[in-house]
Coordinates of C-alpha atoms in Angstrom, one line a residue:
H243 CA 152.6 -84.1 50.1
Y244 CA 154.7 -83.2 53.1
T245 CA 153.5 -80.9 55.8
A246 CA 154.4 -79.2 59.1
P247 CA 151.1 -78.9 61.1
M248 CA 150.8 -76.3 63.9
H249 CA 148.2 -76.7 66.6
V250 CA 146.2 -73.5 66.3
D251 CA 144.9 -73.8 69.8
A252 CA 148.5 -73.7 71.3
A253 CA 150.6 -70.6 71.9
P254 CA 152.2 -69.1 69.9
F255 CA 150.4 -70.7 67.0
D256 CA 147.1 -69.5 68.2
K257 CA 147.9 -66.1 66.6
V258 CA 147.2 -66.1 62.9
E259 CA 150.0 -63.5 62.3
V260 CA 152.5 -66.0 63.8
R261 CA 151.2 -68.8 61.6
Q262 CA 151.5 -66.6 58.6
A263 CA 155.0 -65.3 59.6
I264 CA 156.3 -68.9 59.8
K265 CA 154.8 -69.7 56.4
W266 CA 156.7 -66.7 54.8
A267 CA 159.9 -67.7 56.7
I268 CA 160.3 -71.1 55.0
N269 CA 162.2 -71.5 51.7
R270 CA 160.1 -74.2 50.1
Q271 CA 161.9 -74.2 46.8
E272 CA 165.1 -75.0 48.7
L273 CA 163.3 -77.9 50.3
V274 CA 162.2 -79.2 46.9
D275 CA 165.7 -78.8 45.5
K276 CA 167.6 -80.4 48.4
I277 CA 165.1 -82.9 49.9
L278 CA 163.3 -84.0 46.8
F279 CA 166.3 -83.4 44.5
G280 CA 164.0 -81.3 42.3
Y281 CA 161.4 -84.1 41.9
G282 CA 158.4 -82.1 43.2
S283 CA 156.9 -78.6 43.6
P284 CA 156.7 -76.1 46.5
G285 CA 153.5 -76.1 48.5
N286 CA 151.3 -73.0 49.0
D287 CA 149.4 -74.2 52.1
N288 CA 146.6 -75.7 50.1
P289 CA 146.5 -79.5 50.5
I290 CA 144.5 -80.0 47.3
S291 CA 146.9 -80.9 44.5
K292 CA 146.8 -78.7 41.4
S293 CA 146.1 -81.8 39.4
M294 CA 142.7 -82.3 41.1
K295 CA 139.3 -81.1 40.1
F296 CA 138.3 -77.9 42.0
A297 CA 141.9 -77.1 43.0
I298 CA 142.9 -73.4 43.1
D299 CA 146.3 -71.8 43.7
P300 CA 145.4 -69.4 46.6
Q301 CA 147.0 -65.9 46.6
P302 CA 149.3 -64.6 47.7
V303 CA 151.7 -67.4 47.0
Y304 CA 153.8 -68.2 50.1
T305 CA 157.3 -67.7 48.7
Y306 CA 160.4 -67.1 50.9
D307 CA 160.1 -63.5 52.3
P308 CA 161.8 -63.1 55.7
D309 CA 161.0 -59.3 55.7
K310 CA 157.3 -60.0 55.5
A311 CA 157.6 -62.6 58.2
T312 CA 159.3 -60.1 60.5
S313 CA 156.6 -57.5 59.8
L314 CA 153.9 -60.0 60.8
L315 CA 155.7 -60.9 64.0
K316 CA 156.0 -57.3 64.9
K317 CA 152.3 -56.8 64.3
A318 CA 151.6 -59.7 66.7
G319 CA 154.0 -58.4 69.3
M320 CA 156.0 -61.6 68.9
E321 CA 159.4 -60.4 67.7
N322 CA 162.3 -62.7 68.4
L323 CA 160.0 -65.7 68.3
K324 CA 161.3 -69.0 69.7
V325 CA 159.5 -72.2 69.0
D326 CA 160.0 -76.0 69.3
F327 CA 159.7 -78.1 66.2
S328 CA 159.5 -81.9 66.4
V329 CA 161.2 -83.6 63.5
S330 CA 161.9 -87.1 62.5
D331 CA 162.7 -89.1 59.3
A332 CA 159.7 -91.2 60.3
A333 CA 157.5 -88.4 59.0
F334 CA 159.2 -88.6 55.6
S335 CA 162.6 -89.4 54.2
G336 CA 164.8 -86.3 54.8
G337 CA 162.5 -84.9 57.5
V338 CA 165.4 -84.0 59.9
D339 CA 167.3 -82.3 57.1
A340 CA 164.2 -80.4 56.1
G341 CA 163.9 -79.2 59.7
L342 CA 167.5 -78.0 59.6
L343 CA 166.9 -76.1 56.3
M344 CA 163.7 -74.5 57.8
Q345 CA 165.7 -73.6 61.0
E346 CA 168.3 -71.8 58.9
S347 CA 165.8 -69.9 56.6
A348 CA 163.6 -68.8 59.5
R349 CA 166.6 -67.3 61.3
A350 CA 166.7 -64.5 58.8
A351 CA 163.2 -63.5 60.0
G352 CA 164.2 -63.4 63.6
I353 CA 162.5 -66.8 64.3
E354 CA 164.5 -69.2 66.4
I355 CA 163.4 -72.8 65.7
N356 CA 164.5 -75.3 68.3
L357 CA 164.6 -78.7 66.6
V358 CA 163.5 -81.6 68.8
R359 CA 164.7 -84.7 67.1
E360 CA 162.1 -87.3 67.9
P361 CA 162.8 -91.1 67.6
N362 CA 161.4 -92.8 64.5
D363 CA 160.0 -95.5 66.7
G364 CA 156.6 -94.5 68.0
Y365 CA 156.5 -91.2 66.1
W366 CA 153.0 -91.5 64.9
D367 CA 151.7 -92.5 68.4
N368 CA 153.7 -90.1 70.5
V369 CA 154.4 -87.0 68.4
W370 CA 151.9 -86.6 65.5
L371 CA 148.6 -85.1 66.8
K372 CA 150.2 -84.5 70.2
K373 CA 153.1 -82.1 69.8
P374 CA 152.3 -78.4 68.9
W375 CA 154.4 -78.3 65.8
S376 CA 155.7 -81.4 64.0
L377 CA 156.3 -83.0 60.5
S378 CA 153.8 -85.1 58.7
Y379 CA 152.9 -86.4 55.2
W380 CA 149.7 -87.2 53.4
G381 CA 148.8 -89.5 50.6
G382 CA 146.5 -88.3 47.9
R383 CA 142.7 -88.8 47.9
P384 CA 140.5 -89.2 44.7
V385 CA 138.3 -86.2 45.4
A386 CA 138.7 -82.9 47.3
D387 CA 135.9 -83.6 49.8
M388 CA 137.5 -86.7 51.0
F389 CA 140.8 -85.1 51.8
L390 CA 139.3 -82.0 53.4
S391 CA 136.9 -84.1 55.5
V392 CA 139.6 -86.4 56.8
S393 CA 142.2 -83.8 57.7
L394 CA 140.6 -80.4 58.2
A395 CA 137.0 -80.8 59.3
A396 CA 136.4 -79.7 62.8
D397 CA 135.5 -83.1 64.1
A398 CA 138.0 -85.1 62.0
A399 CA 140.1 -87.6 64.0
W400 CA 143.1 -86.7 61.9
N401 CA 142.7 -82.9 62.2
D402 CA 146.4 -82.5 63.0
T403 CA 146.2 -78.7 63.3
R404 CA 143.1 -78.6 65.6
W405 CA 141.7 -76.0 63.2
K406 CA 138.0 -75.4 63.6
N407 CA 136.9 -72.7 61.2
A408 CA 133.1 -72.3 61.2
R409 CA 132.9 -70.9 57.7
F410 CA 135.1 -73.7 56.3
N411 CA 132.9 -76.4 57.9
E412 CA 129.8 -74.8 56.5
L413 CA 131.3 -74.7 53.0
L414 CA 132.5 -78.3 53.3
L415 CA 128.9 -79.6 54.1
A416 CA 127.3 -77.4 51.4
A417 CA 129.7 -78.4 48.7
R418 CA 129.3 -82.0 49.4
A419 CA 125.6 -81.7 48.5
E420 CA 125.8 -79.3 45.6
T421 CA 125.3 -80.8 42.2
D422 CA 126.0 -77.6 40.2
D423 CA 129.7 -77.8 39.3
A424 CA 130.1 -74.0 39.0
K425 CA 128.6 -73.4 42.5
R426 CA 130.5 -76.2 43.9
A427 CA 133.8 -74.9 42.5
A428 CA 133.1 -71.5 44.1
M429 CA 132.6 -73.2 47.5
Y430 CA 135.8 -75.2 47.3
A431 CA 137.7 -72.1 46.1
E432 CA 136.6 -70.2 49.2
A433 CA 137.4 -73.2 51.4
Q434 CA 140.9 -73.5 50.0
Q435 CA 141.5 -69.8 50.5
L436 CA 140.5 -70.1 54.1
I437 CA 142.9 -72.9 54.7
H438 CA 145.7 -70.9 53.1
D439 CA 145.0 -67.7 55.0
D440 CA 143.9 -69.0 58.4
G441 CA 144.9 -72.6 58.8
G442 CA 147.8 -74.2 60.6
Q443 CA 148.8 -76.8 58.0
I444 CA 152.0 -75.7 56.3
V445 CA 152.1 -77.6 53.0
L446 CA 155.9 -77.7 52.4
M447 CA 156.0 -79.5 49.1
F448 CA 154.3 -82.0 46.8
N449 CA 156.5 -84.9 45.6
N450 CA 156.2 -86.2 42.0
Y451 CA 154.3 -89.5 42.1

């Protein structure tokens, strides 16, 4: 799946309303149609694929709603938001074009995205994990715990949003040790909802694989 991680410890992404506003300001179906040529599905800021055990589809679903994005920015006192966004085809094929589509869709919400076209060479060393907002991609993992642990746990080396949610980390540890599937499912459901509501990882789309 293809993502646009925001560093939640860097302004303006340190405000949850700003993170949510950007999520509502992206036309993900357009990305699927034009970047994946329809061979995929829009993301809903849950990195666990619907095909995996314990996956949920958190609500509300982040569809394209520039009015809702504008309302959230107003609540945060961040109208006419201007942000830099590092893009490159090194992140995934069509990454730069995806950035251009996001730039256009966000404009309707009063968000000005300045695209910083990063060189493909050295992208993973110089941009990913270092720039406040960039593009990335993730391969699948066989179980939910493995993916959440490698990309979203507070101490994970590849936590590319720098998100450190105490309740999420508590759930992650508890679910790992829980043998009752029903209890474990409830823990993972709450964890996925927290990622969706509070996290900085925008899951743009899943490609068909």
